PDB file of C-alpha atoms in Angstrom:
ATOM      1  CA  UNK L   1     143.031  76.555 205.065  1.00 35.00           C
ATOM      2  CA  UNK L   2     140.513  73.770 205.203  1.00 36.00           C
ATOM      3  CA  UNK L   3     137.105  74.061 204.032  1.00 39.00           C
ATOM      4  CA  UNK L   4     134.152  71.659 204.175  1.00 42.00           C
ATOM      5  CA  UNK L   5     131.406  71.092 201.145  1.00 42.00           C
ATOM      6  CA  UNK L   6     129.098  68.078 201.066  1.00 46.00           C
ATOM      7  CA  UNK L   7     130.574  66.873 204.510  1.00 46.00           C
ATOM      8  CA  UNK L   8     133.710  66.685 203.153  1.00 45.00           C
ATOM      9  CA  UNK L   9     136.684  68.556 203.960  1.00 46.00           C
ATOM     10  CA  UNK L  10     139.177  69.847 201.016  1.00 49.00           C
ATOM     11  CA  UNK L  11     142.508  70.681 201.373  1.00 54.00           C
ATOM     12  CA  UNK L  12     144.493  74.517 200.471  1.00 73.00           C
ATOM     13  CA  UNK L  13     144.715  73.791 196.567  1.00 84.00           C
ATOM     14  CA  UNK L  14     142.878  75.548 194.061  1.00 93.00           C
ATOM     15  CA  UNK L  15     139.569  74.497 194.374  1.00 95.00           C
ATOM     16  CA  UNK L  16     138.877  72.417 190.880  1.00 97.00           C
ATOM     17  CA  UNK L  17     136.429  72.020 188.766  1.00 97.00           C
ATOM     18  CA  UNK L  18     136.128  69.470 186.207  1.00 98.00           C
ATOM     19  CA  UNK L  19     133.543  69.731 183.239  1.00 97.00           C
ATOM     20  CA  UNK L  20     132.490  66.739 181.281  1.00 97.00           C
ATOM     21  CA  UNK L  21     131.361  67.097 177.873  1.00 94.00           C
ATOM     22  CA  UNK L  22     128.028  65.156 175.717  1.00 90.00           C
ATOM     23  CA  UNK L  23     129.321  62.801 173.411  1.00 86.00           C
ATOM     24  CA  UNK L  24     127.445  59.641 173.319  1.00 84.00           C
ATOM     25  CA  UNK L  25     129.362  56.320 173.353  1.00 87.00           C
ATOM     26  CA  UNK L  26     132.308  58.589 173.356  1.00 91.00           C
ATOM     27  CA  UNK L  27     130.941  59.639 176.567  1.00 92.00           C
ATOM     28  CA  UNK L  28     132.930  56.662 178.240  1.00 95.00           C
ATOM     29  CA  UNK L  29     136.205  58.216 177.394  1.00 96.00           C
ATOM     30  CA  UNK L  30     135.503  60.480 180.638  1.00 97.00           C
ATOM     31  CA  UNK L  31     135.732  57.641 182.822  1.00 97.00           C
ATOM     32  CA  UNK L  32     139.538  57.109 181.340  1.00 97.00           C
ATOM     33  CA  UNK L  33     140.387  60.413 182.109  1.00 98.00           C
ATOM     34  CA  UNK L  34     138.874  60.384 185.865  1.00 98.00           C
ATOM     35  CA  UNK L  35     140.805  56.793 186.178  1.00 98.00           C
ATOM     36  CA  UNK L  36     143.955  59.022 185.163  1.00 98.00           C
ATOM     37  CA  UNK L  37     143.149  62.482 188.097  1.00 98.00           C
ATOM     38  CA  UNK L  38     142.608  59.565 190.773  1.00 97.00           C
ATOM     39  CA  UNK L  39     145.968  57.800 189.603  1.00 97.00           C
ATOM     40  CA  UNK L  40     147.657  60.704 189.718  1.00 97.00           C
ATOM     41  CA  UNK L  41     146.012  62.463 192.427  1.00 96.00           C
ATOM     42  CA  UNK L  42     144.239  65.127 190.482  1.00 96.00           C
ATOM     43  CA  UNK L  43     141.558  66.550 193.353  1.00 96.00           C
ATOM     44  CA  UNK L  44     138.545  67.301 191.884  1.00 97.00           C
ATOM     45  CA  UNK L  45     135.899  69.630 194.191  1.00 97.00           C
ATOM     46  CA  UNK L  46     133.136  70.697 191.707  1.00 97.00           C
ATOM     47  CA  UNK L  47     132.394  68.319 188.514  1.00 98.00           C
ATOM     48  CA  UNK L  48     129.873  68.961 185.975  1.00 97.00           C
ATOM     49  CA  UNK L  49     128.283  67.291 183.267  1.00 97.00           C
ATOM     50  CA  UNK L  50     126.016  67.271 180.077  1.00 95.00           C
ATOM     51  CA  UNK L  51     123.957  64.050 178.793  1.00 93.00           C
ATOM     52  CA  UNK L  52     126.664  61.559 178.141  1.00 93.00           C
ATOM     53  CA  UNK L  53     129.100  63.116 180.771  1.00 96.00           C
ATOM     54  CA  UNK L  54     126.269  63.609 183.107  1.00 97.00           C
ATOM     55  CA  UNK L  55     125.883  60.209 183.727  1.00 96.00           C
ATOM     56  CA  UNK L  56     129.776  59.883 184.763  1.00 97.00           C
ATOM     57  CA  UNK L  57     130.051  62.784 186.345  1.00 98.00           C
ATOM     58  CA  UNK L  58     127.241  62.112 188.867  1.00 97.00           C
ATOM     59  CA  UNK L  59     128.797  58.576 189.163  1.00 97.00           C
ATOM     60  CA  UNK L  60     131.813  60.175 190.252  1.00 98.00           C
ATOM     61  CA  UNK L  61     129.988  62.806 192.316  1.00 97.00           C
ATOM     62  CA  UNK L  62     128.381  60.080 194.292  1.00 96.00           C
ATOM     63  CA  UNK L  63     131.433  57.900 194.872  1.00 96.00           C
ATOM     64  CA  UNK L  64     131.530  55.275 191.750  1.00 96.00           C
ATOM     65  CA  UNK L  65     135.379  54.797 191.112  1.00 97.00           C
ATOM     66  CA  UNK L  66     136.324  54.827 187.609  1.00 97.00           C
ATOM     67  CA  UNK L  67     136.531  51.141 187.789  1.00 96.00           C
ATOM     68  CA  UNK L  68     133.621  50.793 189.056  1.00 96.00           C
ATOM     69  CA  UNK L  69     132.223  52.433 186.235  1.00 95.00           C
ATOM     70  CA  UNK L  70     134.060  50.560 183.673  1.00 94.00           C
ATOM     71  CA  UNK L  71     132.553  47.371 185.094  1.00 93.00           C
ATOM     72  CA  UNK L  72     129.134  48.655 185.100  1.00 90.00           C
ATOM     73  CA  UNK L  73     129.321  49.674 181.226  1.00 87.00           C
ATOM     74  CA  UNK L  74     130.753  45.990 180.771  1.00 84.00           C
ATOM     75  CA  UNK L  75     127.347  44.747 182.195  1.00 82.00           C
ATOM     76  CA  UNK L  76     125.229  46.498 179.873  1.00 77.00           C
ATOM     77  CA  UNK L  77     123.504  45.314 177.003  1.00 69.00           C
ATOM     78  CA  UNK L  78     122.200  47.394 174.947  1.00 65.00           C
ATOM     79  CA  UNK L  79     118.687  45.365 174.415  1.00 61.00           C
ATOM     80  CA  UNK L  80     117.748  46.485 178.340  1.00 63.00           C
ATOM     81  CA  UNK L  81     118.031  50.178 177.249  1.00 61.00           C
ATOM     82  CA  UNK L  82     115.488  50.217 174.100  1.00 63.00           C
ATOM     83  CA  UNK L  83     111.755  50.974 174.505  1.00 53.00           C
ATOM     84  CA  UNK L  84     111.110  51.825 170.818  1.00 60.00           C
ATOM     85  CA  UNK L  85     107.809  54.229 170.599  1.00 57.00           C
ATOM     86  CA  UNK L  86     107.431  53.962 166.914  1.00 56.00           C
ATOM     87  CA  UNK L  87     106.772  50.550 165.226  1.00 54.00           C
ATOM     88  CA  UNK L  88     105.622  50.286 161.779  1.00 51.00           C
ATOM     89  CA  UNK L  89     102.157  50.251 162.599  1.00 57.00           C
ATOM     90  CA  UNK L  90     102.737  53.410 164.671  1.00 54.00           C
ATOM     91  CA  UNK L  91     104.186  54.731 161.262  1.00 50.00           C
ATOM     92  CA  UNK L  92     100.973  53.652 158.945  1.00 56.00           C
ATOM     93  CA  UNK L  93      98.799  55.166 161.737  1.00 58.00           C
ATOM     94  CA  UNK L  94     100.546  57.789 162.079  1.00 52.00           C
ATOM     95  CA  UNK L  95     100.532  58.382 158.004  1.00 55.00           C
ATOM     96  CA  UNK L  96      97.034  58.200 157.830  1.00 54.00           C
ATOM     97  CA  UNK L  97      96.272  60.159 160.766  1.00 57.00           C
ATOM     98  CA  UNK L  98      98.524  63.131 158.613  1.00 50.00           C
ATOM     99  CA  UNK L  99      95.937  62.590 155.334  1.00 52.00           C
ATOM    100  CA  UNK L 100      93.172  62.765 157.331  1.00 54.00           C
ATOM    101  CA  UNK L 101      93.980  65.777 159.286  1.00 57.00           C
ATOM    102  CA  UNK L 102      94.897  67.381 156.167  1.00 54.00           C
ATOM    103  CA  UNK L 103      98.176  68.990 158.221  1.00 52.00           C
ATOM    104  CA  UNK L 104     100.724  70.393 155.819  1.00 46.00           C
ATOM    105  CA  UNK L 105     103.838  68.782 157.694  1.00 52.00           C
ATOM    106  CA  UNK L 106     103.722  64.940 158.020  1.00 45.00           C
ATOM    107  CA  UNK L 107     105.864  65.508 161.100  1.00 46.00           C
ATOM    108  CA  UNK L 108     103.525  67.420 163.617  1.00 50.00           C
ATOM    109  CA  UNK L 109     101.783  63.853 163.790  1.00 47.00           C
ATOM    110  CA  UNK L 110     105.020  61.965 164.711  1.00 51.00           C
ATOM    111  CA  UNK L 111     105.269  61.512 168.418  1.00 54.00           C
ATOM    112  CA  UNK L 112     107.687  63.322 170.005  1.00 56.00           C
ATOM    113  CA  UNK L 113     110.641  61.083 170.013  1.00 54.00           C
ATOM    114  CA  UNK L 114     111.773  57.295 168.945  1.00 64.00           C
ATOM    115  CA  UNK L 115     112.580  56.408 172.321  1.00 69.00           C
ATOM    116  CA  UNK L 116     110.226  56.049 174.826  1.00 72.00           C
ATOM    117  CA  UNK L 117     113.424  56.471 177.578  1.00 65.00           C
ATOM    118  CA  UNK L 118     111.501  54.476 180.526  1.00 76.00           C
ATOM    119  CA  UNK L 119     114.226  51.491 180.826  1.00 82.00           C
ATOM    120  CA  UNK L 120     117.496  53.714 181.032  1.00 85.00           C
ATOM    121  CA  UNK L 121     115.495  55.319 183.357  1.00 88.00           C
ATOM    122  CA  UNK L 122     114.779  52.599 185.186  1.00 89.00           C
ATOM    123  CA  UNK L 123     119.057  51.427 185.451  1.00 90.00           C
ATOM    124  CA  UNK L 124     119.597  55.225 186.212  1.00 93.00           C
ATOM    125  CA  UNK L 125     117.216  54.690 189.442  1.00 93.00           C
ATOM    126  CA  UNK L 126     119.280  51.663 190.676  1.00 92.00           C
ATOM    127  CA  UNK L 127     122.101  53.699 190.451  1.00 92.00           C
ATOM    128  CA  UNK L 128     121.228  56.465 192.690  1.00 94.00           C
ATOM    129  CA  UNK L 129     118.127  55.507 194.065  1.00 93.00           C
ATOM    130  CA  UNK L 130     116.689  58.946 195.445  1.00 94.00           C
ATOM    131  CA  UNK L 131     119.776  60.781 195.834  1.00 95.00           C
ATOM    132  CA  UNK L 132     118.922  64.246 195.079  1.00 96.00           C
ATOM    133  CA  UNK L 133     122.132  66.639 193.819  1.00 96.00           C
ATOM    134  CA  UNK L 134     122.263  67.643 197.607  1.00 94.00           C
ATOM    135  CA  UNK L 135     123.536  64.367 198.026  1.00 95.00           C
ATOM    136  CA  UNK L 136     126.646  63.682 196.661  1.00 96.00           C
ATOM    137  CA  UNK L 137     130.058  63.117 197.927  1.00 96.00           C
ATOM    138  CA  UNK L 138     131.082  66.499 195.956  1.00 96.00           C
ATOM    139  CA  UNK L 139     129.059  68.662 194.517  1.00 97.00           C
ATOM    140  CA  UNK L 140     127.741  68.366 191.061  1.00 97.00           C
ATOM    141  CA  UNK L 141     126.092  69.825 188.116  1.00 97.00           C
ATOM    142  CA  UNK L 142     123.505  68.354 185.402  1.00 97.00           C
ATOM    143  CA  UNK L 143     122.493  70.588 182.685  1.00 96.00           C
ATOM    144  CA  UNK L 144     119.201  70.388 180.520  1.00 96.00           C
ATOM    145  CA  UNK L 145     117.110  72.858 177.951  1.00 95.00           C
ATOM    146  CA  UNK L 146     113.812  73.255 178.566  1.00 96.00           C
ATOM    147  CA  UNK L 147     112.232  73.542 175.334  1.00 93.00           C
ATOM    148  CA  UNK L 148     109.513  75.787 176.280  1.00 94.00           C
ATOM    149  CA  UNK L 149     111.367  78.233 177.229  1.00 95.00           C
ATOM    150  CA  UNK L 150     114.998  78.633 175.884  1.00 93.00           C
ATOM    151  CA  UNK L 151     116.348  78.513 179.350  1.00 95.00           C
ATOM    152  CA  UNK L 152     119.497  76.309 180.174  1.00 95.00           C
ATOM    153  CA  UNK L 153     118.441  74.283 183.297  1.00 96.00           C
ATOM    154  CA  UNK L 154     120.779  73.276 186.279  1.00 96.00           C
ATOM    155  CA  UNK L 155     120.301  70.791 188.489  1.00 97.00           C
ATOM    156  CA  UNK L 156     122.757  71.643 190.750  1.00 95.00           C
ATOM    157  CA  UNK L 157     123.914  71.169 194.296  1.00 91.00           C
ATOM    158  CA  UNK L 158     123.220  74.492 196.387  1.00 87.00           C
ATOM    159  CA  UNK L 159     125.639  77.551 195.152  1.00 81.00           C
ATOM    160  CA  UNK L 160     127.469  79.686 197.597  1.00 74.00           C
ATOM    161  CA  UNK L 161     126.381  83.238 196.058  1.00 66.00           C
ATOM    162  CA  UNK L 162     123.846  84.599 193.923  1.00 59.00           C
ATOM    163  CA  UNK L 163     125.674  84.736 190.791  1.00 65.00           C
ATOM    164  CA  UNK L 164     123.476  83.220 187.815  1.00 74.00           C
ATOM    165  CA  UNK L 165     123.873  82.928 184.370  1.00 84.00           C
ATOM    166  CA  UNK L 166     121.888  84.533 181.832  1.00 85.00           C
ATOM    167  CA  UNK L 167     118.666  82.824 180.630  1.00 90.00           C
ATOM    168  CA  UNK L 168     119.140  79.617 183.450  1.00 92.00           C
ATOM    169  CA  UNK L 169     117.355  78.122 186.104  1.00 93.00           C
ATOM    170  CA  UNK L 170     118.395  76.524 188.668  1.00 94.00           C
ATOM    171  CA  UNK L 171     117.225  73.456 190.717  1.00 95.00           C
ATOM    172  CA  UNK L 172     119.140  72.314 194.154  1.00 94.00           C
ATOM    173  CA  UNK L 173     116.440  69.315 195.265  1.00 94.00           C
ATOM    174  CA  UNK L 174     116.036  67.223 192.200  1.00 96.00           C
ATOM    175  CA  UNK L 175     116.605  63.569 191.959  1.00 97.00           C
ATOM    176  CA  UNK L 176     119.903  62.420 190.176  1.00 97.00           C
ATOM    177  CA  UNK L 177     118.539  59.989 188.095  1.00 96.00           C
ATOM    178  CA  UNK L 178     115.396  62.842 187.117  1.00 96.00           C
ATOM    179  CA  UNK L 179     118.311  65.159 186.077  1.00 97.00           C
ATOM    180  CA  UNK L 180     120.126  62.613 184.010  1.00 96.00           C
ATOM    181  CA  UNK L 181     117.616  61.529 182.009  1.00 95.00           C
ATOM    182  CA  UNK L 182     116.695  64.983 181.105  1.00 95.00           C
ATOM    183  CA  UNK L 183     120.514  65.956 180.505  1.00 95.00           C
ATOM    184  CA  UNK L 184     120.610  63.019 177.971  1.00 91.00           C
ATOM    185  CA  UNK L 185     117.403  63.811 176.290  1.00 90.00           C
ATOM    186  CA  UNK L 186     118.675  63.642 172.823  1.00 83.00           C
ATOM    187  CA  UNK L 187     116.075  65.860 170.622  1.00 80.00           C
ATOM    188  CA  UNK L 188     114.001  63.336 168.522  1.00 72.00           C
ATOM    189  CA  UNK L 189     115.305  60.237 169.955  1.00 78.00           C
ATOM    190  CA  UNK L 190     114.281  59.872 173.363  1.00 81.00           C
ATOM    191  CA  UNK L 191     110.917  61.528 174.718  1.00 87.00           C
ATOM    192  CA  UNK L 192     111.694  64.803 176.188  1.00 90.00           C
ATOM    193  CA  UNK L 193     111.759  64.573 180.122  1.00 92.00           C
ATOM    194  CA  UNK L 194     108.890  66.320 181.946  1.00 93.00           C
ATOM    195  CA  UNK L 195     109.571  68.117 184.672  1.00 94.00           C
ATOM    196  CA  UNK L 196     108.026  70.500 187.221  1.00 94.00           C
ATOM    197  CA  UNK L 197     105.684  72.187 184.012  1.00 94.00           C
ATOM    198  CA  UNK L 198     108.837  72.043 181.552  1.00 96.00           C
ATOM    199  CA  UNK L 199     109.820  70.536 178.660  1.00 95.00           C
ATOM    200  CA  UNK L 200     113.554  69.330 179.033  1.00 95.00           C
ATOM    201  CA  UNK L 201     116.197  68.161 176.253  1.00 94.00           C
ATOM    202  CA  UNK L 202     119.721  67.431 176.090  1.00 91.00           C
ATOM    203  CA  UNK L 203     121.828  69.832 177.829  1.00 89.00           C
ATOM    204  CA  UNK L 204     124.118  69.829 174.489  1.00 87.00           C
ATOM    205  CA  UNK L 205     121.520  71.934 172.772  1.00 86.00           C
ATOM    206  CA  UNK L 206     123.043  75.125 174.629  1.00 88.00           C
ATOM    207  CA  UNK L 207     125.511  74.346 176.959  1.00 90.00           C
ATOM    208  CA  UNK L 208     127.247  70.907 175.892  1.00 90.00           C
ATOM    209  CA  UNK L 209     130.758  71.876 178.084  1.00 93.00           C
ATOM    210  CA  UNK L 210     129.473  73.180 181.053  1.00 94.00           C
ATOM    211  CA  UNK L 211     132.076  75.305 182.457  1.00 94.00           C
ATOM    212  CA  UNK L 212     130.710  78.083 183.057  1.00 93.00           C
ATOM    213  CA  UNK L 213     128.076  76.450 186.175  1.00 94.00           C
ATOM    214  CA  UNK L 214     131.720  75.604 187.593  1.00 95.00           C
ATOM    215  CA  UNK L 215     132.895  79.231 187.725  1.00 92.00           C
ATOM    216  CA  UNK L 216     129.419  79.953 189.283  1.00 92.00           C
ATOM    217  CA  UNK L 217     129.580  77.536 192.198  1.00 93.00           C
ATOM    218  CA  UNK L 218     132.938  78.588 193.439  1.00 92.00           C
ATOM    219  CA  UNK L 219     135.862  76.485 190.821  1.00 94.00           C
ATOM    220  CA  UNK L 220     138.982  78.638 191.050  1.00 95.00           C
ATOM    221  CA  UNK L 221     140.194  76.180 188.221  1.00 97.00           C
ATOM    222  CA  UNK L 222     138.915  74.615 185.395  1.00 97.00           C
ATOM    223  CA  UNK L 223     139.317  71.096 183.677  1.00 97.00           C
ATOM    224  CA  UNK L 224     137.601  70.923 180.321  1.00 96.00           C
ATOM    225  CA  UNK L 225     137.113  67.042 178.682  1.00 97.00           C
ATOM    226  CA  UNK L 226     135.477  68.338 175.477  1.00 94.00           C
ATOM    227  CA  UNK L 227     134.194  64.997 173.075  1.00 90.00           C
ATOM    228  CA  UNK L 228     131.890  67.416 170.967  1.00 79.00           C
ATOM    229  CA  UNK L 229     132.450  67.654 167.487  1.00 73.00           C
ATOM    230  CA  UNK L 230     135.490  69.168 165.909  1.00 72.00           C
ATOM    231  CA  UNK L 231     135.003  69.761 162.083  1.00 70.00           C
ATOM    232  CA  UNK L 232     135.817  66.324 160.891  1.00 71.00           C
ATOM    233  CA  UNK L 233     133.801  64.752 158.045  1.00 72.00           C
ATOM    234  CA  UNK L 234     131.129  62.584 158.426  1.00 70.00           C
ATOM    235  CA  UNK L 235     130.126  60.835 155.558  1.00 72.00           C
ATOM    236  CA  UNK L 236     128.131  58.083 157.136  1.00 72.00           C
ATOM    237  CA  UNK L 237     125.128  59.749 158.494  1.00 75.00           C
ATOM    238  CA  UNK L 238     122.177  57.651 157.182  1.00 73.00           C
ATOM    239  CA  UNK L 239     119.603  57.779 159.572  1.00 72.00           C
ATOM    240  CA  UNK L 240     117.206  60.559 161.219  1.00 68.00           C
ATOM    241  CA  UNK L 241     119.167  60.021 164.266  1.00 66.00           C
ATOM    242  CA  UNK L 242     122.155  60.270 163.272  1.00 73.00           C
ATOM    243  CA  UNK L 243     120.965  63.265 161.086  1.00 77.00           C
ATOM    244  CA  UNK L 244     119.855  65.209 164.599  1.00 70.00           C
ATOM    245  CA  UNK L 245     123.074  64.035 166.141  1.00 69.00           C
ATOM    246  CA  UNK L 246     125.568  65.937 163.772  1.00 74.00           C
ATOM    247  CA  UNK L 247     123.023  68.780 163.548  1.00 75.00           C
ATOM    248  CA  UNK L 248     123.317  69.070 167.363  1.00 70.00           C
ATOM    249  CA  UNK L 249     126.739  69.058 167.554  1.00 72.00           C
ATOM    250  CA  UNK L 250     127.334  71.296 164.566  1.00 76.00           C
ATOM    251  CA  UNK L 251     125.441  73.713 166.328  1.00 72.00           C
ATOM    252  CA  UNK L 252     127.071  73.435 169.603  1.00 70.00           C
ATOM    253  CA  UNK L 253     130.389  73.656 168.565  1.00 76.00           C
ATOM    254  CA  UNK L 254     130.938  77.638 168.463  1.00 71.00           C
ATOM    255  CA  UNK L 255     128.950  77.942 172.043  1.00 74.00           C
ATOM    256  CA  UNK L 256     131.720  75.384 173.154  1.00 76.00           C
ATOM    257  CA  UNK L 257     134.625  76.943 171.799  1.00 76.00           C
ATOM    258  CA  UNK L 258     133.648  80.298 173.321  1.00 74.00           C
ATOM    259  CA  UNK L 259     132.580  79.360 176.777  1.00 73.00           C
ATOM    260  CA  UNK L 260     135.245  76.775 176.877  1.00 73.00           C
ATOM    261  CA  UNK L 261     137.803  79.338 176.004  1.00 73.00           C
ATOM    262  CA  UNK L 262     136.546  81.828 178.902  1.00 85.00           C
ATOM    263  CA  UNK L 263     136.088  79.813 181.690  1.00 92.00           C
ATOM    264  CA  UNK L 264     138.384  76.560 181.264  1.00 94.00           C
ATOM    265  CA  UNK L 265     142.002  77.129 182.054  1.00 95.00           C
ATOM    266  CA  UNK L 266     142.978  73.116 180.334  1.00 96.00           C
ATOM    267  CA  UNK L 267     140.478  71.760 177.785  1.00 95.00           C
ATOM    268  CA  UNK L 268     141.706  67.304 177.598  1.00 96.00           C
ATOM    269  CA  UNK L 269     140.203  66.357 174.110  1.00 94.00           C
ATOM    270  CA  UNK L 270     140.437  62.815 173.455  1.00 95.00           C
ATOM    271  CA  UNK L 271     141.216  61.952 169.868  1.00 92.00           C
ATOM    272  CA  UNK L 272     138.288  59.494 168.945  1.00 90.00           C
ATOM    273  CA  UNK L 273     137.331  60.104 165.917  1.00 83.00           C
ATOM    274  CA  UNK L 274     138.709  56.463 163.901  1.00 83.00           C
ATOM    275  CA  UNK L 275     136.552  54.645 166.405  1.00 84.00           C
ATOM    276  CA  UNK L 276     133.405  53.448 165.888  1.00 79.00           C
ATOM    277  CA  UNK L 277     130.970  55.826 167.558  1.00 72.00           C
ATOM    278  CA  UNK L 278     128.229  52.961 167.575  1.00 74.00           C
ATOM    279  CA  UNK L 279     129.877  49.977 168.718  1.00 76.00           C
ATOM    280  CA  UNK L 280     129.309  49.570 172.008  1.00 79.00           C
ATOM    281  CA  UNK L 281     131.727  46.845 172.287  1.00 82.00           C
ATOM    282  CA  UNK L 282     134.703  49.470 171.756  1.00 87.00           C
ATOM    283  CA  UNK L 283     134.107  50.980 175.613  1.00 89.00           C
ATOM    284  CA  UNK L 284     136.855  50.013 176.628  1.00 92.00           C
ATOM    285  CA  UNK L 285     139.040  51.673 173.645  1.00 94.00           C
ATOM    286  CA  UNK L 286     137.572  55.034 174.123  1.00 94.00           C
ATOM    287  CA  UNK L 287     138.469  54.259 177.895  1.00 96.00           C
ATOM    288  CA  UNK L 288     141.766  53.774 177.137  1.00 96.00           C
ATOM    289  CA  UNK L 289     141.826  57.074 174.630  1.00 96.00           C
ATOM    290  CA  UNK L 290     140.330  59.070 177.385  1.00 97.00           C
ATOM    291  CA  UNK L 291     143.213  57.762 180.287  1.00 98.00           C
ATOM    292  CA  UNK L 292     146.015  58.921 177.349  1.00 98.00           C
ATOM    293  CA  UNK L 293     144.692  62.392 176.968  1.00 97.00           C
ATOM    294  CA  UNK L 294     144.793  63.261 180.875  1.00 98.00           C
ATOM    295  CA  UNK L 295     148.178  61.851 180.756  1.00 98.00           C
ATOM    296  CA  UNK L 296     149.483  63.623 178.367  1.00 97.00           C
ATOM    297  CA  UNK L 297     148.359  67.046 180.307  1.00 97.00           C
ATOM    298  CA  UNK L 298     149.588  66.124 183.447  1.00 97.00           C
ATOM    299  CA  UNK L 299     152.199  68.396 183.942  1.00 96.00           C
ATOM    300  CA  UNK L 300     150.043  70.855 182.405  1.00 97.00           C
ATOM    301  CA  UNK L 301     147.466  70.184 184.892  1.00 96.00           C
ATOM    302  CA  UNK L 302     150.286  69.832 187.987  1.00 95.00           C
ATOM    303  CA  UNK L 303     151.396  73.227 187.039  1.00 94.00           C
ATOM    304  CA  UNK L 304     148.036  74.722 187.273  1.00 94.00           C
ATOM    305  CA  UNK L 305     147.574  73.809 190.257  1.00 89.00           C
TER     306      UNK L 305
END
């Protein structure tokens, strides 16, 4: 049996879906383990992704090769992606607009995040121009929060029945690079993205594995690259980012556990954790870390399928 999505005709495997975890820097160790599926001729026909693995996995959905992507994050520098919103004179204003308010928390006067989140923006545009999540080579899935509300947002490309999931919305003519920056709205850090009357936040806040969104737009199998946080210690958190980071992951690690174990049928975790999660200049290592972890469940993953 063939069957066409996107344009694009699949073959009479399992249809597969692959779900791409938040991570951060760590984030890069997907593209290692998509550089290992198109080595070894993993198909993938439905790939998903929250804030770190959203960016790769609508990459991927719109025809970036892993290599590509490699070469891209060698490119970067990390000056072109920082629009700080507080300075220190934002912080003196900001303290004496608190005493003179008389407001009990100095913290409702504090704008609403560090990052301002215009110039990723901006290098998420080039990327996809105005692609919407109709557009892709396969189809795709961004998640987001929408903080007024509680609900889990998808951007998605259109699903082929009218299951849902509980407490989500979903969105099938966004632009990519709109639903990326919302997916990697990290709470605190970068402004929260507005969108369409909503107020939306890293995907990782309720749904930082997305595997379920597979199941719903038609996976019959599920690949699960899960970077999220496994109980390790962290004794160098020394910073109010860093502080919302480990909260956020803390938080999402039962929701990951339990959704992962219902819906993913091979969960690839890359082992990560001796590398330095902030130096950018160690891409390539988590790369490499990624690539080893598909490998390693490839005859798991053959036999699957």
């Amino acid at each position: 049996m063939i069957v066409t999505i996107n344009n694009h005709s699949r073959g009479s495997h399992p249809k597969v879906g692959v779900a791409l975890s938040g991570g951060g820097l760590k984030g890069t160790s997907h593209i290692g383990v998509l550089k290992a599926f198109v080595d070894y001729n993993i198909p993938i026909d439905y790939i998903s992704g929250t804030s770190a693995g959203a960016i790769v996995a609508a990459m991927y959905a719109c025809g970036y090769s892993p290599q590509q992507m490699q070469s891209i994050i060698q490119n970067i520098h990390i000056p072109d992606l920082i629009d700080l919103k507080v300075t220190t004179s934002d912080l003196f204003k900001h303290g004496f607009k608190w005493m003179l308010s008389g407001k009990f928390r100095f913290w409702s006067v504090l704008p609403t995040g560090l990052l301002k989140g215009e110039k990723i923006e901006a290098i998420l545009r080039k990327l996809w121009q105005q692609r919407t999540v109709r557009d892709t080579k396969i189809p795709v899935a961004i998640t987001a929060v929408d903080l007024n509300s509680a609900d889990t947002v998808f951007f998605t490309s259109p699903l082929p029945c009218t299951r849902s999931i509980l407490n989500a919305r979903y969105y099938h003519n966004a632009l990519l690079y709109e639903a990326v920056r919302a997916s990697i709205s990290i709470p605190g850090v970068f402004f929260p993205k507005k969108y369409r009357g909503m107020t939306l936040v890293d995907g990782a806040v309720k749904n930082n594995l997305p595997t379920d969104i597979l199941n719903h737009m038609g996976a019959e199998k599920i690949i699960a690259v899960d970077l999220g946080y496994t109980g390790q210690p962290n004794y160098e958190i020394d910073s109010v980012g860093e502080i919302l980071m480990q909260c956020i992951e803390i938080m999402g690690r039962e929701v990951t556990l339990m959704k992962s174990e219902q819906y993913a049928d091979i969960i690839i975790r890359p082992q990560v954790a001796d590398l330095n999660h902030k130096d950018f200049k160690q891409a390539n290592e988590f790369i490499k870390r990624g690539y080893q972890a598909a490998f390693e469940k490839l005859n798991e993953i053959n036999q699957l399928l």
